[in-house]
CSV table of C-alpha atoms and ligand atoms in Angstrom, one decimal:
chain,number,residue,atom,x,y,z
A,181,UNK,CA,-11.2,-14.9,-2.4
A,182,UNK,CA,-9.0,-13.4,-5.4
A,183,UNK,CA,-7.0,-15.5,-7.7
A,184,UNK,CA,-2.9,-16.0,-6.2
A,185,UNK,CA,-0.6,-13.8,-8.3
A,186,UNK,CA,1.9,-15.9,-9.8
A,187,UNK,CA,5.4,-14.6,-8.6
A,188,UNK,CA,8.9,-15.4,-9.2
A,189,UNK,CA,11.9,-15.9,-6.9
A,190,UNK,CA,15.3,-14.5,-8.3
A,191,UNK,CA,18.4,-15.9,-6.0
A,192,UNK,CA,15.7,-17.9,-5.1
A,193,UNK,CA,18.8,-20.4,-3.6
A,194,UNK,CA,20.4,-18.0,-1.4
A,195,UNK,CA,19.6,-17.6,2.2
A,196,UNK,CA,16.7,-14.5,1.8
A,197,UNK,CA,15.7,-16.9,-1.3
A,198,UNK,CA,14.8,-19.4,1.2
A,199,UNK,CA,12.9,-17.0,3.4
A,200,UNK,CA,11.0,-16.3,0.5
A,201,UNK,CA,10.0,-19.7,-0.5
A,202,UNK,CA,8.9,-20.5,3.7
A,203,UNK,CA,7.1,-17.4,3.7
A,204,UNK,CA,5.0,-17.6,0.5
A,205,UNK,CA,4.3,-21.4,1.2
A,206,UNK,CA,1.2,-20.6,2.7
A,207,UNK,CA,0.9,-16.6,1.1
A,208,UNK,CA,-3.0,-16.0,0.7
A,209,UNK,CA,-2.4,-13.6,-2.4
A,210,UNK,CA,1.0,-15.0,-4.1
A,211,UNK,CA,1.9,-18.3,-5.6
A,212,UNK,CA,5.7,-18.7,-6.3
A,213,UNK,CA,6.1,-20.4,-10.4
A,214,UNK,CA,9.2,-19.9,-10.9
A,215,UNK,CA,12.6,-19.9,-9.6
A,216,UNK,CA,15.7,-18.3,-10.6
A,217,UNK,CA,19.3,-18.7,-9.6
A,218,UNK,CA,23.0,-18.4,-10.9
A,219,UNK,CA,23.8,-20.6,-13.8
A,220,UNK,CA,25.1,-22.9,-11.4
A,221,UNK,CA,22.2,-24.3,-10.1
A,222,UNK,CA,20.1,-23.7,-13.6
A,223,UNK,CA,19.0,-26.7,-14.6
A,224,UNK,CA,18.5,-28.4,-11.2
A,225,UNK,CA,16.0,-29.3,-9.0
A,226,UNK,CA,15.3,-27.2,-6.6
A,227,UNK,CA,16.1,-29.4,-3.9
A,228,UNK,CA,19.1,-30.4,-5.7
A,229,UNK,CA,20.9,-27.1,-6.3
A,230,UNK,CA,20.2,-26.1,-3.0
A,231,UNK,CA,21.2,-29.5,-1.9
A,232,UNK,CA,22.8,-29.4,2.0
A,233,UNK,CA,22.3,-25.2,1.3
A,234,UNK,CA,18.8,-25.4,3.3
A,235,UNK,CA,19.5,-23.2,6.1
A,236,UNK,CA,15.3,-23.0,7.6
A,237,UNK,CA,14.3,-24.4,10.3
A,238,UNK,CA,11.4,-25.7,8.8
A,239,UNK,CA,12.1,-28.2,5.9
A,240,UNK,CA,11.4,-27.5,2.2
A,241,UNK,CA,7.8,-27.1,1.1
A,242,UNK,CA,7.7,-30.2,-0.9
A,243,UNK,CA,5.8,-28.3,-3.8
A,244,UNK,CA,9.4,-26.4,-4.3
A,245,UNK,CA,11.5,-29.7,-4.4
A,246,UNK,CA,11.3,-30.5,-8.2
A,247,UNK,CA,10.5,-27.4,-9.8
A,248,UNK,CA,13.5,-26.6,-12.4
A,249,UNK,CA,15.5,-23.6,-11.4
A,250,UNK,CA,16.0,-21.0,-14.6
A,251,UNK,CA,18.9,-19.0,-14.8
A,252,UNK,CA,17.9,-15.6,-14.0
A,253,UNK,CA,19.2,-14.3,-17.5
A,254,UNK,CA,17.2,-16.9,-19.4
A,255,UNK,CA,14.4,-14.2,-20.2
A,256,UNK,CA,13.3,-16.4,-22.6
A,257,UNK,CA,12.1,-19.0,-19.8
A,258,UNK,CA,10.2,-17.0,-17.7
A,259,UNK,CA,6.7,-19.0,-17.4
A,260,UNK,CA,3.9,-16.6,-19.2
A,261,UNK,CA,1.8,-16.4,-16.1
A,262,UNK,CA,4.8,-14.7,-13.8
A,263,UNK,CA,3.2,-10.7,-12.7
A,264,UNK,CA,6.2,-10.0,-10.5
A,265,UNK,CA,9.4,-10.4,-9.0
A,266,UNK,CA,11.3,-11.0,-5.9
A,267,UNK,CA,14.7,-10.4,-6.3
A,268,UNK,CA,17.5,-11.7,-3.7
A,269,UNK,CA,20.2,-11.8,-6.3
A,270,UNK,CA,23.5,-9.6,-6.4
A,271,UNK,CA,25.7,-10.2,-9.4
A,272,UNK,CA,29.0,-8.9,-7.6
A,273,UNK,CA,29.2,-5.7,-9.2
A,274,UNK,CA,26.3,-2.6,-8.2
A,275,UNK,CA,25.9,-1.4,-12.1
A,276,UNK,CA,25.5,-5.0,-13.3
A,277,UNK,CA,22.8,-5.8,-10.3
A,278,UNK,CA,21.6,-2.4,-11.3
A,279,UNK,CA,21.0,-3.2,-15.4
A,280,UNK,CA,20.2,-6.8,-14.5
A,281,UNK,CA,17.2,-5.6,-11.8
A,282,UNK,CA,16.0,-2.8,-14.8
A,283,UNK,CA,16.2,-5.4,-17.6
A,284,UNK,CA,13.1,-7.2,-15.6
A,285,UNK,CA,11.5,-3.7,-15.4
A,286,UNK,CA,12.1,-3.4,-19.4
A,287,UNK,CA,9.9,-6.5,-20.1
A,288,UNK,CA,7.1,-5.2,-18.6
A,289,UNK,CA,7.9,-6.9,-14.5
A,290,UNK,CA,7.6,-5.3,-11.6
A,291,UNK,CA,10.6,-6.2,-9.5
A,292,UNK,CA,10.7,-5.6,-5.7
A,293,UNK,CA,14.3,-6.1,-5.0
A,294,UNK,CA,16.1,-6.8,-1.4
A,295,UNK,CA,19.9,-5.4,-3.3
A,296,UNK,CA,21.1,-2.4,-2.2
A,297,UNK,CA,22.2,-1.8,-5.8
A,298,UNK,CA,19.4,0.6,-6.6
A,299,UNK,CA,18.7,2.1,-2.8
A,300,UNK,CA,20.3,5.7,-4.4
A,301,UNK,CA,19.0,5.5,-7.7
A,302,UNK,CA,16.4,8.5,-8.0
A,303,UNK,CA,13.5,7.2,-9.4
A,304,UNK,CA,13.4,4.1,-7.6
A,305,UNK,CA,11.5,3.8,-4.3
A,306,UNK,CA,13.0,2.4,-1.0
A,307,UNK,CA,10.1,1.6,0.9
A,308,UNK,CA,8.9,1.1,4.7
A,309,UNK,CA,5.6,0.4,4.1
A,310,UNK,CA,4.8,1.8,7.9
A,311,UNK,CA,6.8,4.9,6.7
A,312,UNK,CA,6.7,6.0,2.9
A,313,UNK,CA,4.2,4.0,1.0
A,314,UNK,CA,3.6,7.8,-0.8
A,315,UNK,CA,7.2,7.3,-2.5
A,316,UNK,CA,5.4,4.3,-4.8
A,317,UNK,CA,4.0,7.3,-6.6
A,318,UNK,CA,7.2,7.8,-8.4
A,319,UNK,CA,6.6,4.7,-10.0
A,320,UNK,CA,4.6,6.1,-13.1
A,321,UNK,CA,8.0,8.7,-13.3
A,322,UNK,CA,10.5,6.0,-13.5
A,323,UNK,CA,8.2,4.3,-16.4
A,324,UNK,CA,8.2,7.4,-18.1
A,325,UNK,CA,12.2,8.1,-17.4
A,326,UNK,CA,12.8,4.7,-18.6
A,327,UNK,CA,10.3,3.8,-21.5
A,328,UNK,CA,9.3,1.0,-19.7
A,329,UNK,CA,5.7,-1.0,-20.2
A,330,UNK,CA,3.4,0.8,-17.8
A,331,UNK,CA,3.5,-3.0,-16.0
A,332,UNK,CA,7.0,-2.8,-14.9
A,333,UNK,CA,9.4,-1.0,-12.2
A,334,UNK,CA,11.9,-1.7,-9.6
A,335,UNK,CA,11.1,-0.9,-5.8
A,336,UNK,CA,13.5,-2.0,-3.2
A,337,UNK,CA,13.5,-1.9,0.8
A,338,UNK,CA,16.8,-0.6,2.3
A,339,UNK,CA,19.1,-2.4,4.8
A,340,UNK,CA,17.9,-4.6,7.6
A,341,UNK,CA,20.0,-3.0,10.2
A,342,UNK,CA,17.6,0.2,9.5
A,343,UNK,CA,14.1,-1.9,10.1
A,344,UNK,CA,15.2,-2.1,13.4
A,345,UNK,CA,14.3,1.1,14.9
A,346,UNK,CA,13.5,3.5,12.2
A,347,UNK,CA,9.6,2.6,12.6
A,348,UNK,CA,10.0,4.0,16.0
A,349,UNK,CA,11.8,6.9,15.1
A,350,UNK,CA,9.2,7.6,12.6
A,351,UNK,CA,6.4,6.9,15.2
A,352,UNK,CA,8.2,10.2,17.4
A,353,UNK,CA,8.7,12.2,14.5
A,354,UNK,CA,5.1,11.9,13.5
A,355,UNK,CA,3.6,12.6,17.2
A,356,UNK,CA,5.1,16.1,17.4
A,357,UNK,CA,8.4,14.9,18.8
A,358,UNK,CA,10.8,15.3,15.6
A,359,UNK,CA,14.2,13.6,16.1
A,360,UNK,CA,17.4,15.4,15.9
A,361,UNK,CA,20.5,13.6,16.6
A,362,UNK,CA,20.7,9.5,16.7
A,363,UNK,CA,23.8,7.4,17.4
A,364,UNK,CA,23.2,3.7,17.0
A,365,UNK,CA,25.1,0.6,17.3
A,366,UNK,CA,24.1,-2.2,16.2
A,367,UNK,CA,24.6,-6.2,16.8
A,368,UNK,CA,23.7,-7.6,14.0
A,369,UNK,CA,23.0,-11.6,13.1
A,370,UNK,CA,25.2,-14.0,11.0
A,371,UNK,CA,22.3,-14.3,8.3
A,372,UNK,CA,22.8,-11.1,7.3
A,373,UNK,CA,26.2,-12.2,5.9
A,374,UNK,CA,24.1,-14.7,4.1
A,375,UNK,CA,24.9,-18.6,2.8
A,376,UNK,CA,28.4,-17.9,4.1
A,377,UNK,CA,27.8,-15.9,7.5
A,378,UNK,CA,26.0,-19.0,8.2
A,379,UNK,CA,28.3,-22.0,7.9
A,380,UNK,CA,31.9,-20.2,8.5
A,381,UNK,CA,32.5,-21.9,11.5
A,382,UNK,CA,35.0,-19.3,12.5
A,383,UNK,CA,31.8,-16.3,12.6
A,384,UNK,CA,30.2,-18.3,15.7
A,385,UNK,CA,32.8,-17.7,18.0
A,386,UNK,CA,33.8,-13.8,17.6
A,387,UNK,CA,32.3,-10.5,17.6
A,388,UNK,CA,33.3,-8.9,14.3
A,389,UNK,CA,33.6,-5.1,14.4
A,390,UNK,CA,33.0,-4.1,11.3
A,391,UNK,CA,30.7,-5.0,8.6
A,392,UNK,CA,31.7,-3.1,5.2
A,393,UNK,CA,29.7,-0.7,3.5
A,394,UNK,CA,26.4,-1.4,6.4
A,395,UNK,CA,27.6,2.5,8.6
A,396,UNK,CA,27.1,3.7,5.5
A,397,UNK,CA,24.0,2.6,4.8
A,398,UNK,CA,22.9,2.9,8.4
A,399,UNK,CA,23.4,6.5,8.4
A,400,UNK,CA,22.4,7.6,5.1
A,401,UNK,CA,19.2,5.6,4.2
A,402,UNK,CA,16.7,7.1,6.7
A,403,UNK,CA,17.2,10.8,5.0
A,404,UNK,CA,15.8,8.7,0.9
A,405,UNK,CA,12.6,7.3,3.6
A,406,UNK,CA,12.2,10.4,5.7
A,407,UNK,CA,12.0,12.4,2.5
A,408,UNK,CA,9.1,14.4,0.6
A,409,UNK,CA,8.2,13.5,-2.4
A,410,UNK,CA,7.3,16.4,-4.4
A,411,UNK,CA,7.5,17.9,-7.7
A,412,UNK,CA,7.8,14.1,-9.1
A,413,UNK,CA,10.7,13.7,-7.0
A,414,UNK,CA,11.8,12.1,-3.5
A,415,UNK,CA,13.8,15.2,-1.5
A,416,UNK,CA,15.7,13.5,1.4
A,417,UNK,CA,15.3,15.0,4.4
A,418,UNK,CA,18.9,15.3,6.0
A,419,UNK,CA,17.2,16.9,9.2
A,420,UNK,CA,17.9,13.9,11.3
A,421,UNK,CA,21.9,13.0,11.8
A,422,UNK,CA,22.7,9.4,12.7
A,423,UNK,CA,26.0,7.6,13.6
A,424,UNK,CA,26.2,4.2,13.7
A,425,UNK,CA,28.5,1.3,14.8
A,426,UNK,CA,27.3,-1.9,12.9
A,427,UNK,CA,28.8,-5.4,14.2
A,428,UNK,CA,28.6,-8.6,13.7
A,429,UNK,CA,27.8,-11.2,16.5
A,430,UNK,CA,27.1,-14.5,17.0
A,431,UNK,CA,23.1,-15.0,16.8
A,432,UNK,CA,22.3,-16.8,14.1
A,433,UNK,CA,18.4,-14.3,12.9
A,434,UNK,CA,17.7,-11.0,14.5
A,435,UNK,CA,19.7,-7.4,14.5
A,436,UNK,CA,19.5,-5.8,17.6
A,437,UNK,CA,19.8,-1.8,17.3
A,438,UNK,CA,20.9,0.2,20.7
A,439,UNK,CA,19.9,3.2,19.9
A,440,UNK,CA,20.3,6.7,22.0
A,441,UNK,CA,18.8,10.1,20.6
A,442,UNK,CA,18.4,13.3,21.1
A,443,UNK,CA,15.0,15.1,20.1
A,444,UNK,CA,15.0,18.7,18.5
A,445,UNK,CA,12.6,20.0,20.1
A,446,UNK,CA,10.5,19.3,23.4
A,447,UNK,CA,11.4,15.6,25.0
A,448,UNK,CA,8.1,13.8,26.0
A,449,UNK,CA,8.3,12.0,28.9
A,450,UNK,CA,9.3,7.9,28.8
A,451,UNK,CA,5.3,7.4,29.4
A,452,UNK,CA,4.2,9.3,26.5
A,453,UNK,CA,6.6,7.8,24.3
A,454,UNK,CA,5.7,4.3,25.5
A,455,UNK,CA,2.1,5.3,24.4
A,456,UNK,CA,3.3,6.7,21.4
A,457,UNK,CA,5.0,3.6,20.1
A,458,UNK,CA,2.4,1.0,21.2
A,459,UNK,CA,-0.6,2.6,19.7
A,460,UNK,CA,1.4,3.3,16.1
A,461,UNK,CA,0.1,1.9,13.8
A,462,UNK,CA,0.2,2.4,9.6
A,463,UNK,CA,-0.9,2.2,6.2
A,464,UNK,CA,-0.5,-1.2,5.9
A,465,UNK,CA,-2.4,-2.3,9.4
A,466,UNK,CA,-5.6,0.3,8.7
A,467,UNK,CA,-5.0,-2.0,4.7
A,468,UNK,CA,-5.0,-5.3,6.5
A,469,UNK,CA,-2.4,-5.9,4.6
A,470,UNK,CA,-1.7,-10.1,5.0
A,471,UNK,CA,1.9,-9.6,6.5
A,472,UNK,CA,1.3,-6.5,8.1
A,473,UNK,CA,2.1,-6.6,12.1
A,474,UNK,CA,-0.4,-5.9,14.2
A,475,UNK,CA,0.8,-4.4,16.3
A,476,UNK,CA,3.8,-3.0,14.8
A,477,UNK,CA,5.9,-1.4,17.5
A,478,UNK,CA,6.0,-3.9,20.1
A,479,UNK,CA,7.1,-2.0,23.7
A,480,UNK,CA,8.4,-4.7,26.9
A,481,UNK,CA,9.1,-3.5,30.2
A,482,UNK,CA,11.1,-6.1,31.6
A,483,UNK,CA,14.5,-5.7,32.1
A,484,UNK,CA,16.2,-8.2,30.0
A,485,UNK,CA,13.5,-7.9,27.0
A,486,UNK,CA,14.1,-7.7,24.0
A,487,UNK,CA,16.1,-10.9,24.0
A,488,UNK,CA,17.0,-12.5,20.3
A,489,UNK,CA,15.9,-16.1,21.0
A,490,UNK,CA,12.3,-14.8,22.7
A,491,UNK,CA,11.2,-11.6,20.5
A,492,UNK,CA,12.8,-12.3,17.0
A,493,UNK,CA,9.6,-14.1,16.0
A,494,UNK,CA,7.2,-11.6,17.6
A,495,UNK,CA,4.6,-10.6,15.1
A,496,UNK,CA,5.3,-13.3,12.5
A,497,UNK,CA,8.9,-11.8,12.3
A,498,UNK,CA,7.6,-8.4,10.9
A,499,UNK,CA,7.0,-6.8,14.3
A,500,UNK,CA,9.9,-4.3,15.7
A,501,UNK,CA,10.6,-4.9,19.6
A,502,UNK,CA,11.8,-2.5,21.7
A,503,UNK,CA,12.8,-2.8,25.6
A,504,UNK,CA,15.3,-0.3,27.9
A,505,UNK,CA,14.0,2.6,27.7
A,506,UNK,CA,15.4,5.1,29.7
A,507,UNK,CA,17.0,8.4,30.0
A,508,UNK,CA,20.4,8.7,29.6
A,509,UNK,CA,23.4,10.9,31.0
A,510,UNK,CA,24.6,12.2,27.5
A,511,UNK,CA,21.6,12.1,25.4
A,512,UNK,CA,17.7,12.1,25.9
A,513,UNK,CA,16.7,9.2,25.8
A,514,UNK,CA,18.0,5.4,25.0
A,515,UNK,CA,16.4,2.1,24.2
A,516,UNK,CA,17.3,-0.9,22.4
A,517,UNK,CA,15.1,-2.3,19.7
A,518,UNK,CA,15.0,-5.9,17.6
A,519,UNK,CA,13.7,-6.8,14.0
A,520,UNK,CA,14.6,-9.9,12.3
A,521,UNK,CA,16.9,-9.4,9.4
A,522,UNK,CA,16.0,-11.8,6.8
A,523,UNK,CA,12.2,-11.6,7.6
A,524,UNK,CA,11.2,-8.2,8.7
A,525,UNK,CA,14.9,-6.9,6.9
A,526,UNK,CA,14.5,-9.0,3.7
A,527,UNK,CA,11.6,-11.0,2.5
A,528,UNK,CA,9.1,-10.5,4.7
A,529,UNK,CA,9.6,-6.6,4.4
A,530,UNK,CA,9.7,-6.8,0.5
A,531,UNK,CA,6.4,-9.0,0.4
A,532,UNK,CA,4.8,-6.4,3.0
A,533,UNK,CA,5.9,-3.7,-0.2
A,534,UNK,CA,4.7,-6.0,-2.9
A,535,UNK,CA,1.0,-6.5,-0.7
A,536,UNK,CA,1.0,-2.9,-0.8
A,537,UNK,CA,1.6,-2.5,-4.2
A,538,UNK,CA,-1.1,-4.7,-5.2
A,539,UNK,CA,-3.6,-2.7,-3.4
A,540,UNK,CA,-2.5,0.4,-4.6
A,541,UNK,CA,-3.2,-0.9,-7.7
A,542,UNK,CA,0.9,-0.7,-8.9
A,543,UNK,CA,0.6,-4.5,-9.9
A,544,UNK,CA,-1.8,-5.1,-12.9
A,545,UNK,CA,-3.0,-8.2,-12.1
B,785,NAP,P1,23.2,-15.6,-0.5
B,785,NAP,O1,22.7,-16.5,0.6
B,785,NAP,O2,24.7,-15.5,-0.7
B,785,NAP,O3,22.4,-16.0,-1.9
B,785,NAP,C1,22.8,-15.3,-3.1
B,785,NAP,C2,21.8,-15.7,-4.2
B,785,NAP,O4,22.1,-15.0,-5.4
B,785,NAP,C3,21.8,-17.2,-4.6
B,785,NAP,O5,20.5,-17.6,-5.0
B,785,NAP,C4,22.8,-17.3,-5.7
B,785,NAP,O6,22.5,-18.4,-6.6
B,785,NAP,C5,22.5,-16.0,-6.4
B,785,NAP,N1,23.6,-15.5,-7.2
B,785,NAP,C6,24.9,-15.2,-6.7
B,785,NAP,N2,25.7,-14.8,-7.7
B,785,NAP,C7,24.9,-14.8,-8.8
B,785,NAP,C8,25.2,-14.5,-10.2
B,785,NAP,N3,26.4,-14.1,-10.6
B,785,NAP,N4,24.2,-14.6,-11.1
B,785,NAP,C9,22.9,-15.0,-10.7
B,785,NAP,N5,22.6,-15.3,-9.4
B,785,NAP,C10,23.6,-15.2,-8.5
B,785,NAP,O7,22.7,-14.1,-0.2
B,785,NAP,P2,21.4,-13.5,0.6
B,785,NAP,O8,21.8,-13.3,2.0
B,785,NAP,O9,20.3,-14.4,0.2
B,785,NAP,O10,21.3,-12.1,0.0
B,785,NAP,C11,20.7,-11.8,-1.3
B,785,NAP,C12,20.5,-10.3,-1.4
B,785,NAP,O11,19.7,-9.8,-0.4
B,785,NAP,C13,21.8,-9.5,-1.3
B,785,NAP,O12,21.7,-8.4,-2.2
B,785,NAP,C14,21.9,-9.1,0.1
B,785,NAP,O13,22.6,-7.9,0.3
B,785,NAP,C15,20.4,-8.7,0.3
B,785,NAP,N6,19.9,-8.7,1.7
B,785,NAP,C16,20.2,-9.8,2.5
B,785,NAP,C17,19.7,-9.7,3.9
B,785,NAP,C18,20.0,-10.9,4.8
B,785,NAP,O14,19.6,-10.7,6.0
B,785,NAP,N7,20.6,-12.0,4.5
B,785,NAP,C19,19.0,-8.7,4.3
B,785,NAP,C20,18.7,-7.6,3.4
B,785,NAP,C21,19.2,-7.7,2.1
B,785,NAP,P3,23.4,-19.8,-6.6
B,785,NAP,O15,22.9,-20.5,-5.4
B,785,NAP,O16,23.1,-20.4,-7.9
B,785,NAP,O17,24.8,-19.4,-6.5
C-alpha cells in the first residue's frame, strides 16, 4: 500500500469544497491536512466557519470538524507535508484567480484547480482524463515559461455542463465516426450556482434561462480538449461546431445535456453507436485509476432513463448516463446524457486528474 499524499483544500468551505472533503474522507491515495478559505472563515474551526453552510447529505467527517482553516493567502501557513492542491476558490476577478492559482505553482505546488480562470491560458492543461490525459505533457513547458520549481503547475478541468456528453462525443470521434455539428441544451442543477444556488429559495421554483458566461464555455471548451498537442503546444481543434442553450432548473445535483448532432462523415447505425459507447473505455480505467468509472459511458434503454434522482449517482458520481437515443427529423441522431456537476463536473473530475497525475509521475511524491 503507498503512503497517502498530503493534500490541501482551497475554498475548502464552498459547496465543491465540501464535495472534496466527502470524497477524500475515505481516498486510498490522498489525505486532506489542510484547509483554506476566505479570510472570513480563517481562524475557525472547520465546522464553525462552515457552520449551517454544510450542504451534503452525508454529515461532516468528524476528522475535518476542528482542523483550523488558513487563509488561502497565508503562504506562510501551509503545513510542510502538503504535495498538492485542490482549488475551489474564485477571488471575484479572472486575473486575480489567475495570479492567486500561479502563486501556488511559484512555490513549488501543483494546483489542480475547478476555476475557469485559467481554462484559456496556453500553457495550462484542461483535462478529461477519458479524453486528453496527453495535454499534462505541457506541464514541463509551463515550468519552463514560468520559472517555476519543477514540483509545481496548475491543471484545471473545464465546465461541468461539458462532462456531460463530451466523453461520448469523444467515444464517436475515436470509432471512425468524427462529429461535425452539435447543438445542445442543457438543464443544469442549482449546485452549480454553488452556496447561493442552493439556499435562494426563489431558484426552486423557476426555470432560469440563462446562466451567464456557461454558452460560452459550452461551446468553446471542447475545441482546448479535442486539440493536438504538438510542437509543445495544445492546437484546438475547431473541427466540431457546438451551440448550446444552458439553463438553470430546479434539481438540486446533476446537469442533464440534450444533445442532437450531426456526424461529418458516414452515420453508424443507433446499434453500433450503443456498442460504441458501452465498450469505451480510457486511460484512466486500463490505469485503475481509484475514481475512475468503470464503466464510463453508461447506455439505458428505457424510455424515461436517465432520470436525475436515479442515475446521478451511477458510477460513484463519475459515470456519464445516457438514454433517448434516436434519430431525429433535423439532425442525425439525438440523445440525452447526465453527469453530476459537483462530482463528476468538479471534485470528483479534478481528483480523477490529480490520480492521474500521480501515476504519470507529474506529482513528486
Ligand atoms: P461557493 O460554494 O460559493 O464557495 C466558494 C469558496 O471560495 C468558499 O470556500 C469561499 O470561502 C471561497 N472564497 C470566496 N471568495 C473568496 C476570496 N475573496 N478569497 C478567498 N476565498 C474565497 O462556490 P463553489 O460552487 O464551491 O465553486 C467554487 C469554484 O468551483 C468556482 O470557481 C466555480 O466556478 C467552480 N465550479 C463549481 C462547480 C459546481 O458544480 N458548483 C462546478 C465546476 C466548477 P468562504 O466560505 O470563507 O467565503
Amino acid at each position: 500500500m503507498r503512503k497517502k499524499i498530503a493534500v490541501g483544500i482551497l475554498g475548502a468551505t464552498g459547496v465543491v469544497g465540501q464535495n472534496y472533503l466527502r470524497l477524500l474522507a475515505t481516498h486510498p491515495w490522498f489525505e486532506i491536512v489542510d484547509l483554506a478559505a476566505s479570510s472570513r472563515s480563517a481562524g475557525k474551526t472547520y465546522e464553525q466557519a462552515v457552520g449551517e453552510r454544510w450542504l451534503m447529505d452525508s454529515s461532516m467527517p468528524d476528522e475535518f470538524k476542528n482542523m483550523k482553516v488558513r487563509d488561502v493567502t497565508d503562504y506562510a501557513a501551509i503545513p510542510a507535508d502538503v504535495k498538492l492542491f485542490f482549488s475551489a476558490t474564485e477571488l471575484g476577478d479572472k486575473q486575480a484567480t489567475r495570479d492567486f492559482e500561479f502563486a501556488y505553482a511559484e512555490q513549488g505546488y501543483p494546483v489542480v484547480s475547478n476555476s475557469s480562470a485559467n481554462r484559456w491560458t496556453p500553457d495550462v492543461p484542461m483535462v478529461i482524463p477519458e479524453i486528453n490525459g496527453d495535454h499534462l505533457e505541457i506541464l514541463p513547458i509551463q515550468q519552463k515559461n514560468r520559472n517555476f520549481p519543477d514540483s509545481g503547475f496548475v491543471a484545471v478541468k473545464p465546465n461541468c455542463s461539458v462532462q456531460s456528453y463530451l466523453v461520448a462525443i469523444h467515444a464517436l470521434n475515436e470509432a471512425g465516426y468524427p462529429v461535425e455539428e452539435i447543438l445542445v441544451n442543457t438543464l443544469q442543477a442549482l449546485s452549480g450556482a454553488g452556496y447561493k444556488g442552493l439556499t435562494e429559495p426563489e431558484r426552486r421554483i423557476t426555470v432560469n434561462p440563462f446562466i451567464p458566461g456557461e454558452e460560452e464555455k459550452t461551446e468553446n471548451e471542447p475545441s482546448k480538449i479535442l486539440g493536438l498537442l504538438e510542437d509543445n503546444k495544445i492546437i484546438p481543434d475547431y473541427s466540431m461546431e457546438i451551440s448550446a442553450l444552458c439553463t438553470r432548473v430546479p434539481v438540486i445535483d446533476g446537469h442533464t445535456a440534450l444533445v442532437y448532432l450531426n456526424f461529418a462523415e458516414e452515420v453508424p447505425e443507433l446499434d453500433t453507436i450503443k456498442k460504441i459507447w458501452s465498450e469505451f473505455t480510457a486511460e484512466p480505467q486500463s490505469l485503475k485509476l481509484p475514481s475512475a468509472p468503470v464503466p464510463p459511458i453508461l447506455v439505458m434503454e428505457e424510455d424515461d432513463r436517465p432520470q436525475v434522482h436515479l442515475d446521478v449517482d451511477n458510477g460513484e458520481g463519475m459515470a456519464v448516463t445516457i438514454g433517448r437515443l434516436a434519430e431525429d427529423k433535423f439532425f442525425d441522431i439525438r440523445f440525452v446524457a447526465l453527469s453530476h456537476n459537483t462530482v463528476r463536473g468538479a471534485a470528483g473530475g479534478a481528483i480523477l486528474t490529480a490520480e492521474l497525475l500521480v501515476e504519470k509521475g507529474y506529482i513528486k511524491v
